[in-house]
PDB file of C-alpha atoms and ligand atoms in Angstrom:
ATOM      1  CA  UNK X  29      -0.051   0.017  -0.017  1.00 56.00           C
ATOM      2  CA  UNK X  30       1.194   3.472  -0.895  1.00 60.00           C
ATOM      3  CA  UNK X  31       1.691   5.930   1.952  1.00 77.00           C
ATOM      4  CA  UNK X  32       2.939   8.723  -0.298  1.00 90.00           C
ATOM      5  CA  UNK X  33       0.418  10.765  -2.345  1.00 95.00           C
ATOM      6  CA  UNK X  34       2.117  13.262  -4.345  1.00 97.00           C
ATOM      7  CA  UNK X  35       0.734  15.934  -6.625  1.00 97.00           C
ATOM      8  CA  UNK X  36       2.961  16.498  -9.513  1.00 97.00           C
ATOM      9  CA  UNK X  37       2.617  19.087 -12.406  1.00 96.00           C
ATOM     10  CA  UNK X  38       3.271  19.026 -16.085  1.00 95.00           C
ATOM     11  CA  UNK X  39       4.659  22.382 -17.140  1.00 93.00           C
ATOM     12  CA  UNK X  40       6.035  23.869 -20.314  1.00 93.00           C
ATOM     13  CA  UNK X  41       4.928  25.485 -23.526  1.00 92.00           C
ATOM     14  CA  UNK X  42       1.991  24.317 -25.719  1.00 90.00           C
ATOM     15  CA  UNK X  43       2.527  21.220 -27.827  1.00 93.00           C
ATOM     16  CA  UNK X  44       5.805  20.223 -26.280  1.00 96.00           C
ATOM     17  CA  UNK X  45       4.195  16.792 -25.522  1.00 96.00           C
ATOM     18  CA  UNK X  46       2.939  17.091 -21.910  1.00 96.00           C
ATOM     19  CA  UNK X  47      -0.237  15.240 -22.531  1.00 95.00           C
ATOM     20  CA  UNK X  48       1.558  12.732 -24.695  1.00 97.00           C
ATOM     21  CA  UNK X  49       4.132  11.995 -21.901  1.00 98.00           C
ATOM     22  CA  UNK X  50       1.381  11.361 -19.433  1.00 97.00           C
ATOM     23  CA  UNK X  51      -0.612   9.213 -21.830  1.00 95.00           C
ATOM     24  CA  UNK X  52       2.474   7.115 -22.542  1.00 97.00           C
ATOM     25  CA  UNK X  53       3.295   6.817 -18.898  1.00 97.00           C
ATOM     26  CA  UNK X  54      -0.222   5.780 -17.687  1.00 95.00           C
ATOM     27  CA  UNK X  55      -1.833   4.153 -20.882  1.00 92.00           C
ATOM     28  CA  UNK X  56       1.340   3.252 -22.833  1.00 92.00           C
ATOM     29  CA  UNK X  57      -0.220   4.723 -26.033  1.00 91.00           C
ATOM     30  CA  UNK X  58       0.696   7.608 -28.328  1.00 93.00           C
ATOM     31  CA  UNK X  59      -1.491   9.845 -30.613  1.00 88.00           C
ATOM     32  CA  UNK X  60      -0.052  11.609 -33.504  1.00 85.00           C
ATOM     33  CA  UNK X  61      -2.865  14.177 -33.983  1.00 80.00           C
ATOM     34  CA  UNK X  62      -2.783  17.205 -31.771  1.00 72.00           C
ATOM     35  CA  UNK X  63      -5.576  17.549 -29.307  1.00 77.00           C
ATOM     36  CA  UNK X  64      -5.464  20.740 -27.142  1.00 76.00           C
ATOM     37  CA  UNK X  65      -5.754  20.116 -23.482  1.00 75.00           C
ATOM     38  CA  UNK X  66      -8.845  21.952 -22.185  1.00 74.00           C
ATOM     39  CA  UNK X  67      -8.867  22.842 -18.681  1.00 77.00           C
ATOM     40  CA  UNK X  68      -6.880  20.610 -16.296  1.00 82.00           C
ATOM     41  CA  UNK X  69      -6.682  16.806 -16.579  1.00 87.00           C
ATOM     42  CA  UNK X  70      -5.786  14.873 -13.556  1.00 93.00           C
ATOM     43  CA  UNK X  71      -4.419  11.376 -13.897  1.00 94.00           C
ATOM     44  CA  UNK X  72      -3.270   8.954 -11.177  1.00 95.00           C
ATOM     45  CA  UNK X  73      -0.751   6.234 -11.209  1.00 96.00           C
ATOM     46  CA  UNK X  74       1.350   4.313  -8.612  1.00 96.00           C
ATOM     47  CA  UNK X  75       5.148   4.439  -8.981  1.00 96.00           C
ATOM     48  CA  UNK X  76       7.570   1.988  -7.433  1.00 94.00           C
ATOM     49  CA  UNK X  77      10.354   4.505  -6.884  1.00 93.00           C
ATOM     50  CA  UNK X  78      12.468   1.833  -5.208  1.00 92.00           C
ATOM     51  CA  UNK X  79      11.875  -1.897  -4.535  1.00 93.00           C
ATOM     52  CA  UNK X  80       8.633  -2.339  -2.758  1.00 93.00           C
ATOM     53  CA  UNK X  81       8.209   1.397  -2.167  1.00 93.00           C
ATOM     54  CA  UNK X  82       5.193   2.873  -3.804  1.00 95.00           C
ATOM     55  CA  UNK X  83       4.070   6.399  -4.233  1.00 96.00           C
ATOM     56  CA  UNK X  84       0.799   7.485  -5.815  1.00 97.00           C
ATOM     57  CA  UNK X  85       1.123  10.414  -8.148  1.00 97.00           C
ATOM     58  CA  UNK X  86      -1.681  12.576  -9.119  1.00 97.00           C
ATOM     59  CA  UNK X  87      -0.453  14.128 -12.286  1.00 97.00           C
ATOM     60  CA  UNK X  88      -1.892  17.621 -13.235  1.00 95.00           C
ATOM     61  CA  UNK X  89      -1.906  18.325 -16.928  1.00 92.00           C
ATOM     62  CA  UNK X  90      -2.953  21.883 -17.528  1.00 83.00           C
ATOM     63  CA  UNK X  91      -4.080  23.299 -20.856  1.00 78.00           C
ATOM     64  CA  UNK X  92      -1.832  26.085 -22.389  1.00 66.00           C
ATOM     65  CA  UNK X  93      -4.719  28.466 -22.721  1.00 59.00           C
ATOM     66  CA  UNK X  94      -5.523  28.480 -18.989  1.00 55.00           C
ATOM     67  CA  UNK X  95      -3.703  31.768 -18.305  1.00 59.00           C
ATOM     68  CA  UNK X  96      -6.190  32.942 -15.670  1.00 60.00           C
ATOM     69  CA  UNK X  97      -4.620  33.486 -12.246  1.00 62.00           C
ATOM     70  CA  UNK X  98      -7.184  31.789 -10.236  1.00 64.00           C
ATOM     71  CA  UNK X  99      -7.031  28.610 -12.183  1.00 68.00           C
ATOM     72  CA  UNK X 100      -3.163  28.716 -12.067  1.00 73.00           C
ATOM     73  CA  UNK X 101      -3.020  29.215  -8.343  1.00 78.00           C
ATOM     74  CA  UNK X 102      -5.201  26.025  -7.900  1.00 81.00           C
ATOM     75  CA  UNK X 103      -3.004  24.270 -10.299  1.00 87.00           C
ATOM     76  CA  UNK X 104       0.169  25.065  -8.283  1.00 91.00           C
ATOM     77  CA  UNK X 105      -1.312  24.577  -4.822  1.00 92.00           C
ATOM     78  CA  UNK X 106       0.100  21.632  -2.959  1.00 94.00           C
ATOM     79  CA  UNK X 107       2.360  20.603  -5.764  1.00 96.00           C
ATOM     80  CA  UNK X 108       5.213  18.256  -4.611  1.00 97.00           C
ATOM     81  CA  UNK X 109       7.159  18.393  -7.870  1.00 97.00           C
ATOM     82  CA  UNK X 110       7.014  19.184 -11.664  1.00 97.00           C
ATOM     83  CA  UNK X 111       8.181  18.083 -14.989  1.00 98.00           C
ATOM     84  CA  UNK X 112       9.333  21.047 -16.804  1.00 98.00           C
ATOM     85  CA  UNK X 113       9.047  20.033 -20.586  1.00 97.00           C
ATOM     86  CA  UNK X 114      10.327  21.630 -23.814  1.00 98.00           C
ATOM     87  CA  UNK X 115      10.402  20.373 -27.321  1.00 98.00           C
ATOM     88  CA  UNK X 116      13.846  19.401 -28.540  1.00 98.00           C
ATOM     89  CA  UNK X 117      12.959  20.546 -32.248  1.00 98.00           C
ATOM     90  CA  UNK X 118      11.709  24.011 -31.181  1.00 98.00           C
ATOM     91  CA  UNK X 119      14.154  26.479 -29.678  1.00 98.00           C
ATOM     92  CA  UNK X 120      11.425  28.793 -28.492  1.00 97.00           C
ATOM     93  CA  UNK X 121      10.064  26.257 -26.144  1.00 96.00           C
ATOM     94  CA  UNK X 122      13.391  25.770 -24.483  1.00 98.00           C
ATOM     95  CA  UNK X 123      13.844  29.496 -23.980  1.00 97.00           C
ATOM     96  CA  UNK X 124      10.394  29.678 -22.448  1.00 94.00           C
ATOM     97  CA  UNK X 125      11.391  27.028 -19.817  1.00 96.00           C
ATOM     98  CA  UNK X 126      13.055  29.931 -17.789  1.00 96.00           C
ATOM     99  CA  UNK X 127       9.720  31.736 -17.471  1.00 92.00           C
ATOM    100  CA  UNK X 128       8.119  28.387 -16.483  1.00 92.00           C
ATOM    101  CA  UNK X 129      10.565  27.811 -13.771  1.00 94.00           C
ATOM    102  CA  UNK X 130      10.195  31.363 -12.365  1.00 92.00           C
ATOM    103  CA  UNK X 131       6.444  30.592 -12.246  1.00 89.00           C
ATOM    104  CA  UNK X 132       6.899  27.384 -10.460  1.00 92.00           C
ATOM    105  CA  UNK X 133       9.097  29.025  -7.932  1.00 93.00           C
ATOM    106  CA  UNK X 134       6.682  31.886  -7.463  1.00 90.00           C
ATOM    107  CA  UNK X 135       3.553  29.910  -6.952  1.00 89.00           C
ATOM    108  CA  UNK X 136       4.871  27.004  -4.863  1.00 90.00           C
ATOM    109  CA  UNK X 137       5.941  27.293  -1.263  1.00 78.00           C
ATOM    110  CA  UNK X 138       9.404  25.804  -1.218  1.00 78.00           C
ATOM    111  CA  UNK X 139      11.745  25.020  -4.080  1.00 86.00           C
ATOM    112  CA  UNK X 140       9.942  22.007  -5.167  1.00 96.00           C
ATOM    113  CA  UNK X 141      12.016  19.365  -7.056  1.00 97.00           C
ATOM    114  CA  UNK X 142      11.586  19.373 -10.866  1.00 98.00           C
ATOM    115  CA  UNK X 143      12.961  17.330 -13.711  1.00 98.00           C
ATOM    116  CA  UNK X 144      13.948  19.120 -16.984  1.00 98.00           C
ATOM    117  CA  UNK X 145      12.770  17.279 -19.951  1.00 98.00           C
ATOM    118  CA  UNK X 146      13.703  17.578 -23.593  1.00 98.00           C
ATOM    119  CA  UNK X 147      10.893  15.764 -25.496  1.00 98.00           C
ATOM    120  CA  UNK X 148      10.551  14.381 -28.994  1.00 98.00           C
ATOM    121  CA  UNK X 149      13.956  12.797 -29.031  1.00 98.00           C
ATOM    122  CA  UNK X 150      12.761  10.562 -31.915  1.00 98.00           C
ATOM    123  CA  UNK X 151      12.695  13.597 -34.115  1.00 98.00           C
ATOM    124  CA  UNK X 152      16.215  14.677 -33.470  1.00 96.00           C
ATOM    125  CA  UNK X 153      17.825  12.572 -36.214  1.00 95.00           C
ATOM    126  CA  UNK X 154      15.781  14.147 -38.901  1.00 96.00           C
ATOM    127  CA  UNK X 155      15.459  17.787 -37.578  1.00 95.00           C
ATOM    128  CA  UNK X 156      18.964  18.151 -36.104  1.00 95.00           C
ATOM    129  CA  UNK X 157      20.067  19.845 -33.004  1.00 96.00           C
ATOM    130  CA  UNK X 158      18.334  23.174 -32.448  1.00 97.00           C
ATOM    131  CA  UNK X 159      19.379  23.795 -28.890  1.00 97.00           C
ATOM    132  CA  UNK X 160      22.651  23.168 -26.997  1.00 98.00           C
ATOM    133  CA  UNK X 161      22.007  20.012 -25.152  1.00 98.00           C
ATOM    134  CA  UNK X 162      25.086  20.437 -22.922  1.00 98.00           C
ATOM    135  CA  UNK X 163      23.697  23.762 -21.966  1.00 98.00           C
ATOM    136  CA  UNK X 164      20.485  22.202 -21.069  1.00 98.00           C
ATOM    137  CA  UNK X 165      22.196  19.733 -18.920  1.00 98.00           C
ATOM    138  CA  UNK X 166      24.257  22.380 -17.031  1.00 98.00           C
ATOM    139  CA  UNK X 167      21.153  24.571 -16.672  1.00 97.00           C
ATOM    140  CA  UNK X 168      19.326  21.731 -15.003  1.00 98.00           C
ATOM    141  CA  UNK X 169      22.289  20.803 -12.773  1.00 98.00           C
ATOM    142  CA  UNK X 170      22.807  24.422 -11.718  1.00 97.00           C
ATOM    143  CA  UNK X 171      19.207  24.542 -10.646  1.00 96.00           C
ATOM    144  CA  UNK X 172      19.495  21.381  -8.487  1.00 95.00           C
ATOM    145  CA  UNK X 173      17.777  19.247 -11.125  1.00 97.00           C
ATOM    146  CA  UNK X 174      18.407  16.585 -13.840  1.00 98.00           C
ATOM    147  CA  UNK X 175      18.212  16.770 -17.498  1.00 98.00           C
ATOM    148  CA  UNK X 176      16.336  13.832 -19.253  1.00 98.00           C
ATOM    149  CA  UNK X 177      15.598  13.379 -22.985  1.00 98.00           C
ATOM    150  CA  UNK X 178      12.365  11.550 -23.686  1.00 98.00           C
ATOM    151  CA  UNK X 179      10.171  10.419 -26.560  1.00 98.00           C
ATOM    152  CA  UNK X 180       6.436  10.084 -25.960  1.00 98.00           C
ATOM    153  CA  UNK X 181       6.304   8.473 -29.372  1.00 98.00           C
ATOM    154  CA  UNK X 182       8.727   5.599 -28.743  1.00 98.00           C
ATOM    155  CA  UNK X 183       8.447   5.644 -24.858  1.00 98.00           C
ATOM    156  CA  UNK X 184      12.103   6.204 -24.394  1.00 98.00           C
ATOM    157  CA  UNK X 185      12.782   7.327 -20.893  1.00 98.00           C
ATOM    158  CA  UNK X 186       9.264   8.287 -20.216  1.00 98.00           C
ATOM    159  CA  UNK X 187       8.973   5.996 -17.022  1.00 98.00           C
ATOM    160  CA  UNK X 188      12.442   7.022 -15.932  1.00 98.00           C
ATOM    161  CA  UNK X 189      11.362  10.704 -15.997  1.00 98.00           C
ATOM    162  CA  UNK X 190       8.358  10.208 -13.727  1.00 98.00           C
ATOM    163  CA  UNK X 191      10.267   7.699 -11.399  1.00 98.00           C
ATOM    164  CA  UNK X 192      13.242  10.142 -11.180  1.00 98.00           C
ATOM    165  CA  UNK X 193      10.856  12.986 -10.189  1.00 98.00           C
ATOM    166  CA  UNK X 194       9.227  10.670  -7.623  1.00 98.00           C
ATOM    167  CA  UNK X 195      12.561   9.760  -6.197  1.00 97.00           C
ATOM    168  CA  UNK X 196      13.713  13.260  -5.951  1.00 97.00           C
ATOM    169  CA  UNK X 197      10.464  14.452  -4.125  1.00 97.00           C
ATOM    170  CA  UNK X 198      10.852  11.636  -1.572  1.00 96.00           C
ATOM    171  CA  UNK X 199      14.514  12.295  -1.031  1.00 94.00           C
ATOM    172  CA  UNK X 200      13.909  15.897  -0.531  1.00 92.00           C
ATOM    173  CA  UNK X 201      11.443  15.110   2.305  1.00 85.00           C
ATOM    174  CA  UNK X 202      13.310  12.402   4.107  1.00 74.00           C
ATOM    175  CA  UNK X 203      16.629  14.144   4.447  1.00 63.00           C
TER     176      UNK X 203
HETATM  177  P1  LIG I 307       0.970  19.355 -24.922  1.00 85.47           P
HETATM  178  O1  LIG I 307       0.262  20.650 -25.520  1.00 85.47           O
HETATM  179  O2  LIG I 307       2.235  19.898 -24.379  1.00 85.47           O
HETATM  180  O3  LIG I 307       0.139  18.641 -24.054  1.00 85.47           O
HETATM  181  O4  LIG I 307       1.404  18.590 -26.212  1.00 85.47           O
HETATM  182  P2  LIG I 307       0.723  17.129 -26.814  1.00 85.47           P
HETATM  183  O5  LIG I 307       1.089  16.090 -25.859  1.00 85.47           O
HETATM  184  O6  LIG I 307      -0.570  17.405 -27.096  1.00 85.47           O
HETATM  185  O7  LIG I 307       1.580  16.910 -28.077  1.00 85.47           O
HETATM  186  C1  LIG I 307       1.647  17.991 -29.188  1.00 85.47           C
HETATM  187  C2  LIG I 307       2.024  17.196 -30.456  1.00 85.47           C
HETATM  188  O8  LIG I 307       3.243  16.756 -30.457  1.00 85.47           O
HETATM  189  C3  LIG I 307       1.024  16.108 -30.778  1.00 85.47           C
HETATM  190  O9  LIG I 307       0.716  16.052 -32.243  1.00 85.47           O
HETATM  191  C4  LIG I 307       1.868  14.866 -30.431  1.00 85.47           C
HETATM  192  O10 LIG I 307       1.455  13.699 -31.243  1.00 85.47           O
HETATM  193  C5  LIG I 307       3.361  15.368 -30.701  1.00 85.47           C
HETATM  194  N1  LIG I 307       4.215  14.759 -29.876  1.00 85.47           N
HETATM  195  C6  LIG I 307       4.276  14.742 -28.456  1.00 85.47           C
HETATM  196  N2  LIG I 307       5.355  14.057 -27.961  1.00 85.47           N
HETATM  197  C7  LIG I 307       6.012  13.634 -29.113  1.00 85.47           C
HETATM  198  C8  LIG I 307       7.194  12.824 -29.203  1.00 85.47           C
HETATM  199  O11 LIG I 307       7.933  12.396 -28.317  1.00 85.47           O
HETATM  200  N3  LIG I 307       7.725  12.601 -30.537  1.00 85.47           N
HETATM  201  C9  LIG I 307       6.958  13.055 -31.614  1.00 85.47           C
HETATM  202  N4  LIG I 307       7.371  12.754 -32.840  1.00 85.47           N
HETATM  203  N5  LIG I 307       5.726  13.742 -31.416  1.00 85.47           N
HETATM  204  C10 LIG I 307       5.372  13.984 -30.348  1.00 85.47           C
HETATM  205 MG1  LIG I 308      -1.906  19.005 -23.475  1.00 85.47          MG
END
């Protein structure tokens, strides 16, 4: 039985793959055609963050159009951690992660753990590198985080991203 119930947030620009990551993680499926998230979706999944230790994540996936403060404060309230996602094929989404991190820190009580995600790794071969991935790594490390590259399409590193976030949340609480 799980004794940890953790609220985690999916943050980052529109169409970076937030909904796709959580769908892959929970339902192990992927959809090519883009459906805008309307409002907030909350999905739940148990994560075994170390052998025989389970945490129940409630994963909050917010629609990009929800720019209203009262909705956003509800979104952030009580959050234990966040995935901060950008799209490896669109530089602007990487630049915008700075703003998202500022917002996370502004709306949450302490410095909650986050994991920095470069998504759409499967497209990199065709598109080529549009951001400096070493810089992404050092940015994450300087912020006390970790940089993970994922593909919601192939599933690469998706479980790892959520499990790593869970571990970081638990570690930050039991130290
Ligand atoms: P959100 O707005 O951040 O929730 O983004 P979505 O999850 O809705 O994804 C936006 C679009 O990118 C959709 O068309 C997805 O199929 C596509 N997408 C998401 N993740 C990946 C990925 O890892 N690889 C590829 N090739 N496409 C992706
Ligand atoms: Mg979405």
